XYZ file of C-alpha atoms in Angstrom:
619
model
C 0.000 0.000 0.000
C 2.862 2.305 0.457
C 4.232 1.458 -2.248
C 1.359 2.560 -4.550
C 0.962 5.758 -2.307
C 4.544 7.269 -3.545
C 3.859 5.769 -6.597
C 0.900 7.914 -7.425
C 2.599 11.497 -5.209
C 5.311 10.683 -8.068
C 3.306 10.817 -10.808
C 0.977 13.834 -9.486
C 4.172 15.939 -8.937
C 5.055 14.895 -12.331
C 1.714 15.612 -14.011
C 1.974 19.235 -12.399
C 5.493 19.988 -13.213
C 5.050 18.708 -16.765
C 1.524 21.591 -17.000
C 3.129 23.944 -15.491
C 6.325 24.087 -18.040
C 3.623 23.335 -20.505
C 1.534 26.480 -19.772
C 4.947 28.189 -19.332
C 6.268 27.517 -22.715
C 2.656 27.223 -24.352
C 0.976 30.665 -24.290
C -2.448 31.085 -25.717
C -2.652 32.296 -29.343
C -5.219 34.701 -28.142
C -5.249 37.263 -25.407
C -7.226 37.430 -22.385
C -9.914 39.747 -22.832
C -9.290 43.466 -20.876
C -10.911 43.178 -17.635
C -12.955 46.433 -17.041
C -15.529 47.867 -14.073
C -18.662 48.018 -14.388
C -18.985 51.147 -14.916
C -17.170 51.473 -18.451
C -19.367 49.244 -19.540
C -22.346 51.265 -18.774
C -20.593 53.807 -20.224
C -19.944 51.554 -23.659
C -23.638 50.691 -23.602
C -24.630 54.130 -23.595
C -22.776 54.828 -26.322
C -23.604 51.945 -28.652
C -20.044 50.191 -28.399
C -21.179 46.970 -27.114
C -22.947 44.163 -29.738
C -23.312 41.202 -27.215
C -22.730 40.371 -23.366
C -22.480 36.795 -22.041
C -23.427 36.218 -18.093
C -22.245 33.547 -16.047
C -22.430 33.974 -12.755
C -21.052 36.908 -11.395
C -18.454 36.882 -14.248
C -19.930 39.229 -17.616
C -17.738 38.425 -20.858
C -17.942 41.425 -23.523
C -18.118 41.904 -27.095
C -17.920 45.243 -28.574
C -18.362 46.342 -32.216
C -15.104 46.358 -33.181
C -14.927 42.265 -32.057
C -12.836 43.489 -28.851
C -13.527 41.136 -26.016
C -13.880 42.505 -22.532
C -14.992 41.168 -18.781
C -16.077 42.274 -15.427
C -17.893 41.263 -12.474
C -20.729 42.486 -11.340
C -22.436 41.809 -7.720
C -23.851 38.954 -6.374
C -26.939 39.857 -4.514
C -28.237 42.098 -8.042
C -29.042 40.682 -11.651
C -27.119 42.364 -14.485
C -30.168 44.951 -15.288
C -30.435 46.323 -11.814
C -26.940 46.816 -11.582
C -26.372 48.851 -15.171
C -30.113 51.004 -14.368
C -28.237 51.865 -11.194
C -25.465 53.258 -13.528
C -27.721 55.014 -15.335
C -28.023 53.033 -18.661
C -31.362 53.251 -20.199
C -33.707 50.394 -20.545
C -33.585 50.708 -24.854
C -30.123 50.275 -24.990
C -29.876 47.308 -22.615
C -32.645 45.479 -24.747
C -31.275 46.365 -27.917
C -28.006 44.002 -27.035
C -28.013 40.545 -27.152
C -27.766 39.060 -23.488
C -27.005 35.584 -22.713
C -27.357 34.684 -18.980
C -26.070 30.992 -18.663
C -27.290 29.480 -14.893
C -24.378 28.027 -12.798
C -25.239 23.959 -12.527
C -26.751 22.680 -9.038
C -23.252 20.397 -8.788
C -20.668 23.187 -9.462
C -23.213 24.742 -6.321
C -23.103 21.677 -3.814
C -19.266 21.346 -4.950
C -18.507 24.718 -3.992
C -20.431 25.127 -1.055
C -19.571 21.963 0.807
C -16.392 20.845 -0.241
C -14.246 23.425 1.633
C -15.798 21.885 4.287
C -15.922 18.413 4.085
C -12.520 18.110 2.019
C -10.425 18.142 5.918
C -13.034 15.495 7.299
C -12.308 12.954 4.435
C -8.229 13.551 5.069
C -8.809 12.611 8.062
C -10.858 9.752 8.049
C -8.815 8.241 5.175
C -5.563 9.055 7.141
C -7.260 7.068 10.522
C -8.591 4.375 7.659
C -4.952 3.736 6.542
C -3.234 3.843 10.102
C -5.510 1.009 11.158
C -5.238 -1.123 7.883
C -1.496 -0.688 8.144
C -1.869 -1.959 12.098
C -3.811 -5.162 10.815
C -1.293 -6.149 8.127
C 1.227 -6.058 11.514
C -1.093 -7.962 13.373
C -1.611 -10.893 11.114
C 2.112 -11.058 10.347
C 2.879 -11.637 13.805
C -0.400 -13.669 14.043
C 0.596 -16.175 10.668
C 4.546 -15.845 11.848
C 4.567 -19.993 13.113
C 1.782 -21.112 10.585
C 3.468 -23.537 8.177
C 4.799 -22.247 4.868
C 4.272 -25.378 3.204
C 3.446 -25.404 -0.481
C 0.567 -27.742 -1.386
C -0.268 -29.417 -4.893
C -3.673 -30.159 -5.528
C -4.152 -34.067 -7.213
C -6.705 -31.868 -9.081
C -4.729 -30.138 -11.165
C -3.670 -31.904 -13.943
C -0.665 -29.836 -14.602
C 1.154 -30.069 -11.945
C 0.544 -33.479 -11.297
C 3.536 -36.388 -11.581
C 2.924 -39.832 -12.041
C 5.890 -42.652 -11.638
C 5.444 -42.312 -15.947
C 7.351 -39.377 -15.276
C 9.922 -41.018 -13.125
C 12.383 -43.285 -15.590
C 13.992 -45.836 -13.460
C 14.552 -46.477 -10.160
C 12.051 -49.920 -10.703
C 12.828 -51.177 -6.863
C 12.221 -47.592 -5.349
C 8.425 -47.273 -7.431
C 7.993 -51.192 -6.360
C 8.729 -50.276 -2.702
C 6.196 -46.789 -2.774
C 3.304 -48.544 -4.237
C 2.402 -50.471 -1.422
C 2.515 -46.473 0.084
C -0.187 -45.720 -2.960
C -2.633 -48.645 -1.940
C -3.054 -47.614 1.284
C -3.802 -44.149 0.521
C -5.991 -45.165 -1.692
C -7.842 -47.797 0.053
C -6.984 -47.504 3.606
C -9.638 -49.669 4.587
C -7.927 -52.692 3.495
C -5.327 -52.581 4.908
C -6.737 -51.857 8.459
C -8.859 -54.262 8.282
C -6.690 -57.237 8.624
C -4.810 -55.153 11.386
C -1.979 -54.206 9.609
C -0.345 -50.393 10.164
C 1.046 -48.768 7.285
C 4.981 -47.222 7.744
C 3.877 -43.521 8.964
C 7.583 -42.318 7.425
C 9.176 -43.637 4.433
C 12.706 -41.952 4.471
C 14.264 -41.216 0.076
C 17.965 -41.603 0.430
C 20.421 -41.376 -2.357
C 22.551 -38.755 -3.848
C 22.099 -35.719 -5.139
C 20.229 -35.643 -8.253
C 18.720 -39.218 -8.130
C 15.093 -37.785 -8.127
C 13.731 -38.447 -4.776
C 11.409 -35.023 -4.838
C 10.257 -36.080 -8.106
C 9.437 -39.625 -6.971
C 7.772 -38.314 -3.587
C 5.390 -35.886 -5.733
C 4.893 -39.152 -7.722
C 3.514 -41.119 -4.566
C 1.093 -38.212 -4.392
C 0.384 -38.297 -7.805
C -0.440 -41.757 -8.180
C -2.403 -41.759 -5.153
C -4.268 -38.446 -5.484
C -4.171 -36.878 -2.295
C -2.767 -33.397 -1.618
C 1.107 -33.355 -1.518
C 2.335 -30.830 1.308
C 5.800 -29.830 -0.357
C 8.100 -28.405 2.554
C 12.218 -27.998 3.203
C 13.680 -28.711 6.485
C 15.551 -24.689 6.425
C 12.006 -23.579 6.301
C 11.065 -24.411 9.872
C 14.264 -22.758 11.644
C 14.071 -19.191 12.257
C 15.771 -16.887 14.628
C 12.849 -16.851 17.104
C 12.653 -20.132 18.916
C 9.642 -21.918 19.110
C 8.780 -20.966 15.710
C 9.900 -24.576 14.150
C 7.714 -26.339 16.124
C 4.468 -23.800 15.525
C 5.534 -24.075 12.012
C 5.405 -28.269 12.543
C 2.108 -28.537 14.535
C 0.451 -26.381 11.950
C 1.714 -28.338 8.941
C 0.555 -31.641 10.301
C -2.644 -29.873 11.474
C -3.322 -28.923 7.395
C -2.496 -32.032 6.534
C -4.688 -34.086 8.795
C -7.531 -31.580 7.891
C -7.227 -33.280 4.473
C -6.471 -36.401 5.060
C -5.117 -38.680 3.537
C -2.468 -36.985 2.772
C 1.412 -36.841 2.514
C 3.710 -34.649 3.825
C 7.202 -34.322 1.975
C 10.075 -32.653 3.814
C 12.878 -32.419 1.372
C 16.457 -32.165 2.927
C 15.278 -33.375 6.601
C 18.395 -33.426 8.294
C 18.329 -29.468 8.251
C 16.576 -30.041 11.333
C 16.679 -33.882 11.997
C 20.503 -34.229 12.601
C 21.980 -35.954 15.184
C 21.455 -33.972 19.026
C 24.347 -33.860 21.279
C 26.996 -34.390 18.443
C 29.289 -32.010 20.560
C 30.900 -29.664 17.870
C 29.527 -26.006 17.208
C 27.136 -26.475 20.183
C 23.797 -27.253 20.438
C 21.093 -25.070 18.304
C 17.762 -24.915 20.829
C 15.319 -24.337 18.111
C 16.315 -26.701 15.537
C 16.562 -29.257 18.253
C 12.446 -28.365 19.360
C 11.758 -28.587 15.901
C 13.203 -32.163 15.392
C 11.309 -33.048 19.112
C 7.869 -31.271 17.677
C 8.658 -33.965 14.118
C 9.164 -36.416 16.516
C 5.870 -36.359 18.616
C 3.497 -35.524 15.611
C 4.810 -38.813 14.117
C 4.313 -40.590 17.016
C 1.388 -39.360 17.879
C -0.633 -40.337 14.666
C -3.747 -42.122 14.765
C -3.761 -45.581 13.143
C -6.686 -43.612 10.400
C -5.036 -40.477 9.944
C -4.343 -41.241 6.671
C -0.756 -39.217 6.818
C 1.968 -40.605 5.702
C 5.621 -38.399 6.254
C 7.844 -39.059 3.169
C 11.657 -36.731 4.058
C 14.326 -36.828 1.557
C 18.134 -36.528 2.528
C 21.564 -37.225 1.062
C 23.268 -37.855 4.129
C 21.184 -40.189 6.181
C 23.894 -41.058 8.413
C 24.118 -37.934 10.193
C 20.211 -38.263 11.325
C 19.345 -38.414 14.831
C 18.227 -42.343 15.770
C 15.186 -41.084 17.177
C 14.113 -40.333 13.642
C 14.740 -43.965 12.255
C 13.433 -46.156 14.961
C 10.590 -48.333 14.234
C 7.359 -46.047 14.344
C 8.852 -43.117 12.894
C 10.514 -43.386 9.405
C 10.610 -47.322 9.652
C 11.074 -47.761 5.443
C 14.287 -46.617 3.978
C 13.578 -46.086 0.036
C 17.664 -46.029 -0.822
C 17.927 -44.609 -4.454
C 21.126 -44.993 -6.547
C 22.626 -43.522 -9.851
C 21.428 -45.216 -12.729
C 22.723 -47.851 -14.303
C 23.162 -47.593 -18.353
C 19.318 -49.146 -19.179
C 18.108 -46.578 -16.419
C 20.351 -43.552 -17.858
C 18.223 -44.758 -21.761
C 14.987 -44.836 -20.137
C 16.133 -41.418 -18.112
C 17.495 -39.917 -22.113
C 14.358 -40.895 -23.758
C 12.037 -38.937 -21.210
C 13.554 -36.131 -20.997
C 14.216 -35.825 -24.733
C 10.505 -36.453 -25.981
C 9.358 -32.477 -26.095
C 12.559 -31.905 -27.520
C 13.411 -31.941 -31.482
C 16.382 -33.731 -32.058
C 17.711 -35.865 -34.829
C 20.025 -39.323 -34.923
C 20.588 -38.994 -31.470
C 21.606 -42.060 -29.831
C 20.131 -42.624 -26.594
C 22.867 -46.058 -25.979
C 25.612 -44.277 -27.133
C 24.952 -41.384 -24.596
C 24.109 -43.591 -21.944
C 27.656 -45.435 -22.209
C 29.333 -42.026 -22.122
C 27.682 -40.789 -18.775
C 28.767 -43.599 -16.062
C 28.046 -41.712 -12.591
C 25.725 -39.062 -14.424
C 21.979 -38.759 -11.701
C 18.804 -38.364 -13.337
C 19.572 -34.640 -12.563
C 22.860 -34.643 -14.678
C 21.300 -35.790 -18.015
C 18.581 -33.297 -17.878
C 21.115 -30.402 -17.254
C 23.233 -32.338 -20.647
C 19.982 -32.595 -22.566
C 19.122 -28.868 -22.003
C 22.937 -27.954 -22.870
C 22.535 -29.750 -26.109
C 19.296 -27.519 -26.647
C 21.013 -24.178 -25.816
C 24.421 -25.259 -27.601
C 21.909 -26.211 -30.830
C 19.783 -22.683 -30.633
C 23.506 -20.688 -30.323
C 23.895 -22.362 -33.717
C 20.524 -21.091 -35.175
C 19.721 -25.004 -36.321
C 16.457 -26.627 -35.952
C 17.119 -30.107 -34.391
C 19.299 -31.727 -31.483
C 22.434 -33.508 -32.620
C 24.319 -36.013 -31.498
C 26.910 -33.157 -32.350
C 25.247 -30.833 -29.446
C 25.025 -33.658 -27.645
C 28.444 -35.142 -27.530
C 30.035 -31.481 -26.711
C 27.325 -30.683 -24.156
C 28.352 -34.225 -21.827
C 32.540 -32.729 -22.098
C 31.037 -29.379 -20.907
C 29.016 -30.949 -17.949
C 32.147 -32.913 -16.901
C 35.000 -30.581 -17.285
C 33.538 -27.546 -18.015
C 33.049 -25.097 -21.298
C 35.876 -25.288 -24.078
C 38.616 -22.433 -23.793
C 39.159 -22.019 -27.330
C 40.263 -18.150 -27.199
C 42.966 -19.335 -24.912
C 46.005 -18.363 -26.788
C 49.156 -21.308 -25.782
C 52.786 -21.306 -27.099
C 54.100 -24.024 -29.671
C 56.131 -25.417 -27.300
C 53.335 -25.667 -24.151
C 50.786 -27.121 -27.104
C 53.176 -29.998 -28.263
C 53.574 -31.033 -24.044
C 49.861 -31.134 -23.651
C 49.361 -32.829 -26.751
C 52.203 -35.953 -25.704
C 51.339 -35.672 -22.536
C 47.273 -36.841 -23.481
C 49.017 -38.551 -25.880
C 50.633 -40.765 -22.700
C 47.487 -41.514 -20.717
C 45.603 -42.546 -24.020
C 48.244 -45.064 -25.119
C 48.805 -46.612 -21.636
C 44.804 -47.004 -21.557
C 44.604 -48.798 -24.827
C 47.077 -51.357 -24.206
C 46.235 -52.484 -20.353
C 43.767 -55.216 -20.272
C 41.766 -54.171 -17.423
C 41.713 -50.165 -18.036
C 38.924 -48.348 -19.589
C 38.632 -47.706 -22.801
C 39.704 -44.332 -24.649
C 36.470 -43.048 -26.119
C 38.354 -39.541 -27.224
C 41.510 -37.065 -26.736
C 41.560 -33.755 -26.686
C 44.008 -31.017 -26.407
C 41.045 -28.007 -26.719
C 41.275 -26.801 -22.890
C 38.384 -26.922 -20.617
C 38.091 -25.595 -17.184
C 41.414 -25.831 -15.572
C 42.266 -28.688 -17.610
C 44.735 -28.207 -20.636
C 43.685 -31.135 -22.527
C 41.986 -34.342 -21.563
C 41.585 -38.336 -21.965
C 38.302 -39.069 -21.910
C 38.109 -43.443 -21.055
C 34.718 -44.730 -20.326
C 33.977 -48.355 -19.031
C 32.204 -50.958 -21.267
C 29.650 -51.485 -18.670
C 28.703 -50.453 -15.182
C 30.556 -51.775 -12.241
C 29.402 -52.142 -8.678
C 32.395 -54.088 -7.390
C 36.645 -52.965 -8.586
C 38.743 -55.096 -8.648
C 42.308 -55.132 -7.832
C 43.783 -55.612 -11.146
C 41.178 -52.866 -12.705
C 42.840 -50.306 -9.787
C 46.405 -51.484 -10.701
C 46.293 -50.515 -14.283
C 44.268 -46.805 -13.425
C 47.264 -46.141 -11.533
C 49.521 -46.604 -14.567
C 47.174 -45.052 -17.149
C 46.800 -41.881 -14.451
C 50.777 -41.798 -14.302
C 50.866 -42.211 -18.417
C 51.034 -38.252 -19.076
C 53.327 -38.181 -16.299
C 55.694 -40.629 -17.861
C 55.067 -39.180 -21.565
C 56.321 -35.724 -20.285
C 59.509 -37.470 -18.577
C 60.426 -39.762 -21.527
C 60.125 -37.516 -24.387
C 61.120 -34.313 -23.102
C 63.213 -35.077 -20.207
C 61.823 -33.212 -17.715
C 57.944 -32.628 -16.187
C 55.550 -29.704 -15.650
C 53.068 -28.635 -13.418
C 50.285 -30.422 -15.770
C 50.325 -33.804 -14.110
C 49.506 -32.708 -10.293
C 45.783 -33.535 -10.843
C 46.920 -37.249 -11.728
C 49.532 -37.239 -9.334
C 46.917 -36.414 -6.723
C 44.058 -38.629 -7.810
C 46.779 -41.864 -7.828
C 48.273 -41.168 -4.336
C 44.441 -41.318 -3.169
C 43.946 -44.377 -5.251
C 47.195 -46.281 -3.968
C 46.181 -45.130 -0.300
C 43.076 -45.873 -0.469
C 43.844 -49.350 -1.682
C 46.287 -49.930 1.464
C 43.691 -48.489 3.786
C 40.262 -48.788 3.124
C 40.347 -51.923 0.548
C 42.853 -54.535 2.004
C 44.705 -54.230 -1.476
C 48.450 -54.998 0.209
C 51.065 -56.996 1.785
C 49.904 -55.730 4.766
C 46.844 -57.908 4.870
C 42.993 -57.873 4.934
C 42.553 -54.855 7.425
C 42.200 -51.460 7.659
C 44.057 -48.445 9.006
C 42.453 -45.429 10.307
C 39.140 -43.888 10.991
C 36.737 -42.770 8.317
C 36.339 -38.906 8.658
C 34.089 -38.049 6.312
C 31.448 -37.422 8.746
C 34.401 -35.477 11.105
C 31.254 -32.733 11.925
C 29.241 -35.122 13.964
C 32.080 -34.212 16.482
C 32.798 -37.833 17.129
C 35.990 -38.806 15.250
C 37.824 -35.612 16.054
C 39.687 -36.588 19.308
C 40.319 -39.954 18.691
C 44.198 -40.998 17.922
C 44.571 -43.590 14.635
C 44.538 -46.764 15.373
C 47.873 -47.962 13.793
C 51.890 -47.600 15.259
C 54.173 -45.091 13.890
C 55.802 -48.570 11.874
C 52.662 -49.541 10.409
C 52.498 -45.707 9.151
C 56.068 -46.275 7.661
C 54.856 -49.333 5.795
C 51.849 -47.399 4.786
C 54.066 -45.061 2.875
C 55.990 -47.726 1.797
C 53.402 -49.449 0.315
C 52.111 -46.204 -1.557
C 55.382 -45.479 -3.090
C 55.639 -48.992 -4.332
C 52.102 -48.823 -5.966
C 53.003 -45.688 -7.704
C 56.691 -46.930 -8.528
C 55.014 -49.775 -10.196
C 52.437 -47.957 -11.790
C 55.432 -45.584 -13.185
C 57.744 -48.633 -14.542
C 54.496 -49.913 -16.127
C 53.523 -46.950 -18.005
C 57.241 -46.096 -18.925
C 57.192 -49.541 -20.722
C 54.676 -49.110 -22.939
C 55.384 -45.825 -23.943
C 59.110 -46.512 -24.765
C 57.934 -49.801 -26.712
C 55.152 -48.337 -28.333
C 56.881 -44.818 -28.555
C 55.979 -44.620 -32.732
C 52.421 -44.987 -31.680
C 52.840 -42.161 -29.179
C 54.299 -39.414 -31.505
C 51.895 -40.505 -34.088
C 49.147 -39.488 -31.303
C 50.914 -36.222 -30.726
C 51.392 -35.357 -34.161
C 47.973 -36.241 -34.612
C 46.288 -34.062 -31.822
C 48.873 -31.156 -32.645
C 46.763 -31.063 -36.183
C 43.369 -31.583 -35.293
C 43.574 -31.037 -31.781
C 40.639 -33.895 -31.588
C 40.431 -37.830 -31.603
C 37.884 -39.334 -31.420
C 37.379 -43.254 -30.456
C 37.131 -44.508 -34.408
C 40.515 -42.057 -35.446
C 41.872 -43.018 -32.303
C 41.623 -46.568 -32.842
C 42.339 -47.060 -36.415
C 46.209 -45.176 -35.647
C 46.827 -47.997 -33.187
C 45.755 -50.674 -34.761
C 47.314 -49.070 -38.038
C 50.914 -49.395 -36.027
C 50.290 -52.584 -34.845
C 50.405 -54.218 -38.170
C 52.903 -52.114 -39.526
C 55.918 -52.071 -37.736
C 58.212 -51.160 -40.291
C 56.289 -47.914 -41.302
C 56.199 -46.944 -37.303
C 59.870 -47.165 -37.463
C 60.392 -44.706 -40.421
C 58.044 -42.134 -38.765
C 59.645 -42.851 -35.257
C 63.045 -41.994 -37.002
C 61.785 -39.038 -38.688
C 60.621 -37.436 -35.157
């Protein structure tokens, strides 16, 4: 309201500043008639000057013979005759001009007469009007401050409604909620033979892996109302606001029962009380304690079932996952290549594309969520409108899953000769060691185009998704991570800075193989805490749980891996060193290989020996 208040003051100060330069800079064509008493005009009259007089009001306009225009005023309690015999003009003269006596309207009267004053009594009574409005608005803020702010979705409107159609894989995770939709649907059932549906069913799973999308599904399918809430949204600086904010969200929803209730990211409030580090937070604790007794406290009909979504379910409070509470865990994983298809082929349906291949996608995004290949998809659809064409292709498409991974290509990044021919053997390296280790992945395309921080990259992608590495698999991605590494040393002598990224992810590798996996001499066991949850306050005072030896060995270990790796990689290269600067002379041109050029060099060396030799001599 105060808003449109200066809104309109603006644009009356305008208004009047814009007329008033107007009327400065405008000036009437004509000029204002000469205002005269009454008593030349009597005088005029008398002496045959005047040809026609118009009356209105007290206000007398005058035209004379000569078509000058005059005015005057004459009194208010006389007509215009009384007031021109009392001046002596005779009654001839008067009737021998044309008079035209035009009545002031009864409005203009009222308007006159009253508004002066009424005008202060309507000031002030819409002054009092707006001071109490304004004191109402106040009033209900502080009155709706702990009512819930969740968003509801009516299983009435067809737009906004999601189905598991609209959810492409996760078969196991739909299988597990539909037992969820039957009850909703037909409660009755269900209680009947004394059973008691799961009052939580807890979505866990990484980011991306569509657990809102399969929670509005539930609804969906079902067709109750879907209660859409975070967990930040209950916490506010005031406590006891979380909990208001709970009781009147499970109020709502038992109102329209059945119903569900989603609250997405739960362990905003639901973590784990007492942890010990960064001290204890008294409202988001009474918000977790109000969660807790409104879930306990349901009815076996309420028909309200709590669905929460969270990527880190081990840092939840145990109160929250004993039996009664959220007693069905719904785990949801990345899909697999036939889920990543079905995933492809949904989201591409509204989109116009042409020879894209959904399998040939699907093998070049291992680890990609549900969320990840719609974010490629739409990439492919900007990437396609940036090049004014018509249809998706497999073009956009290819480009648009290097630009999710390692970010967009710096091709305005201006390199020296010199820096361009390291990158390029240095790729070069990590492809070759790749293609000739059994148990390494294989090279679906080399680059040297930079993107992000990289300056080139090797882009290998498994045959198939695996669950379960095994040792042999982790052996050769040490040498294959070490390959550009070992290019770099062989063929130029020395090393730069471009390997530190591979250095770093094969000193986690190698560790992580001593430590976590059991993948050494020093035998099926493992060596130190986990402290990836070091927050929870548990982990951080606790000494490892190995000697200062067994650290020694563990460093011995590492360095052996890595040696290993290093001798590995340095073999190939040096025996298949024709193949390499056939790479590198290759990527120097093009900058570019893809897996069919890339393939058809090797295998063109590897029945031609003799012609590798000649080239290798004439590097």
């Amino acid at each position: 309201m105060e808003k449109i208040f200066k809104n309109a003051f603006t644009l009356i100060i305008v208004f009047i500043l814009i007329s008033g330069i107007f009327l400065l800079y405008n000036e009437p064509i004509e000029k204002k008639p000469e205002e005269v008493s009454l008593n030349t005009l009597a005088k005029n009259i008398n002496e045959g000057l005047v040809k026609t007089i118009e009356v209105n009001g007290n206000t007398i306009s005058i035209l004379l013979t000569d078509e000058t225009k005059q005015t005057t005023v004459k009194e208010t309690e006389s007509s215009l005759s009384e007031s021109l015999k009392n001046l002596g003009v005779e009654i001839e003269k008067i009737n021998a001009i044309d008079i035209d006596i035009q009545g002031e309207s009864r409005t203009a009267f009222w308007l006159g007469a009253v508004l002066p004053f009424l005008l202060p009594f309507l000031l002030i009574g819409f002054f009092i009007w707006f001071m109490f409005k304004q004191a109402q608005k106040g009033n209900s803020q502080a009155l709706s401050f702990g009512m819930s702010k969740a968003r509801i979705i009516d299983p009435k409107d067809k737009k906004k409604r999601t189905t598991f159609k609209d959810v492409a894989g996760e078969t196991e995770s739909k299988e597990e909620l539909l037992e969820i939709v039957d009850f909703l649907k037909e409660p009755k059932k269900f209680l009947a033979m004394g059973a008691k549906i799961p009052k939580g069913v807890l979505l866990m799973g990484p980011p991306g892996t569509g657990k809102t999308l399969l929670a509005k599904a539930v609804a969906g399918e079902a067709g109750v109302p879907f209660f859409n809430i975070s967990g930040s949204e209950f916490v506010e600086m005031f406590v006891g606001v979380g909990a208001s904010r709970v009781r009147d969200l499970f109020k709502q929803a038992k109102k329209q029962a059945p119903s569900i209730v989603f609250i997405d990211e739960i362990d905003a409030v639901g973590r784990h009380r007492g942890a010990g580090l960064g001290g204890g937070h008294d409202e988001r604790e009474q918000t977790l304690n109000q969660i807790l007794v409104e879930m306990d406290g349901f009815e076996t009909d309420a028909g309200v079932i709590v669905i929460a979504a969270t990527n880190r379910p081990d840092v939840l409070d145990p109160a929250l996952l004993r039996p009664g509470r959220f007693d069905r865990r719904v785990t949801l994983d990345l899909p697999d290549i036939r889920e990543r298809e079905a995933i492809l082929a949904l989201h591409i349906k509204n989109k116009p594309v042409h020879k894209v291949n959904h399998t040939v996608i699907a093998q070049r995004t291992p680890g990609f969520s549900g969320a990840d290949l719609a974010n490629l998809l739409n990439e492919a659809a900007l990437l396609a409108a940036r090049r004014n064409r018509k249809t998706i292709r497999m073009e956009e498409v290819t480009e648009s899953i290097e630009k999710v991974m390692l970010g967009p290509a710096r091709k305005s990044r201006i390199i020296n000769e010199e820096e361009k021919k390291t990158v390029a053997y240095h790729e070069a390296g990590h492809a070759l060691v790749a293609h000739f280790l059994e148990n390494a992945d294989p090279v679906q395309k080399v680059s040297i185009v930079s993107r992000g921080s990289a300056g080139g990259y090797t882009l290998s992608v498994p045959t198939e998704d695996r669950n379960l590495r095994r040792r042999a698999y982790y052996i050769d991605e040490l040498a294959v991570l070490l390959g550009g590494y070992t290019s770099e040393k062989v063929v130029f002598g020395d090393i730069t800075t471009g390997a530190s990224n591979d250095l770093q992810r094969a000193t986690h590798i190698a560790r992580s193989m001593v430590t976590r996996y059991g993948m050494s001499s020093l035998g099926p066991r493992t060596f130190g805490k986990d402290h990836s949850n070091v927050f929870l306050g548990k982990e951080i005072s606790e000494e490892r749980d190995y000697s200062d030896q067994t650290a020694q060995a563990i460093d011995k270990e590492v360095s052996q891996m890595l040696g290993d790796a290093f001798n590995t990689a340095q073999s190939i290269i040096n025996e298949k060193r024709s193949i390499l600067n056939t790479i590198a002379k290759t990527l120097l041109e093009k900058e570019t290989l893809e897996k069919e050029a890339f393939d058809a060099i090797v295998s063109e060396k590897e029945v031609s020996p003799e012609r590798s030799s000649v080239n290798e001599n004439k590097e």
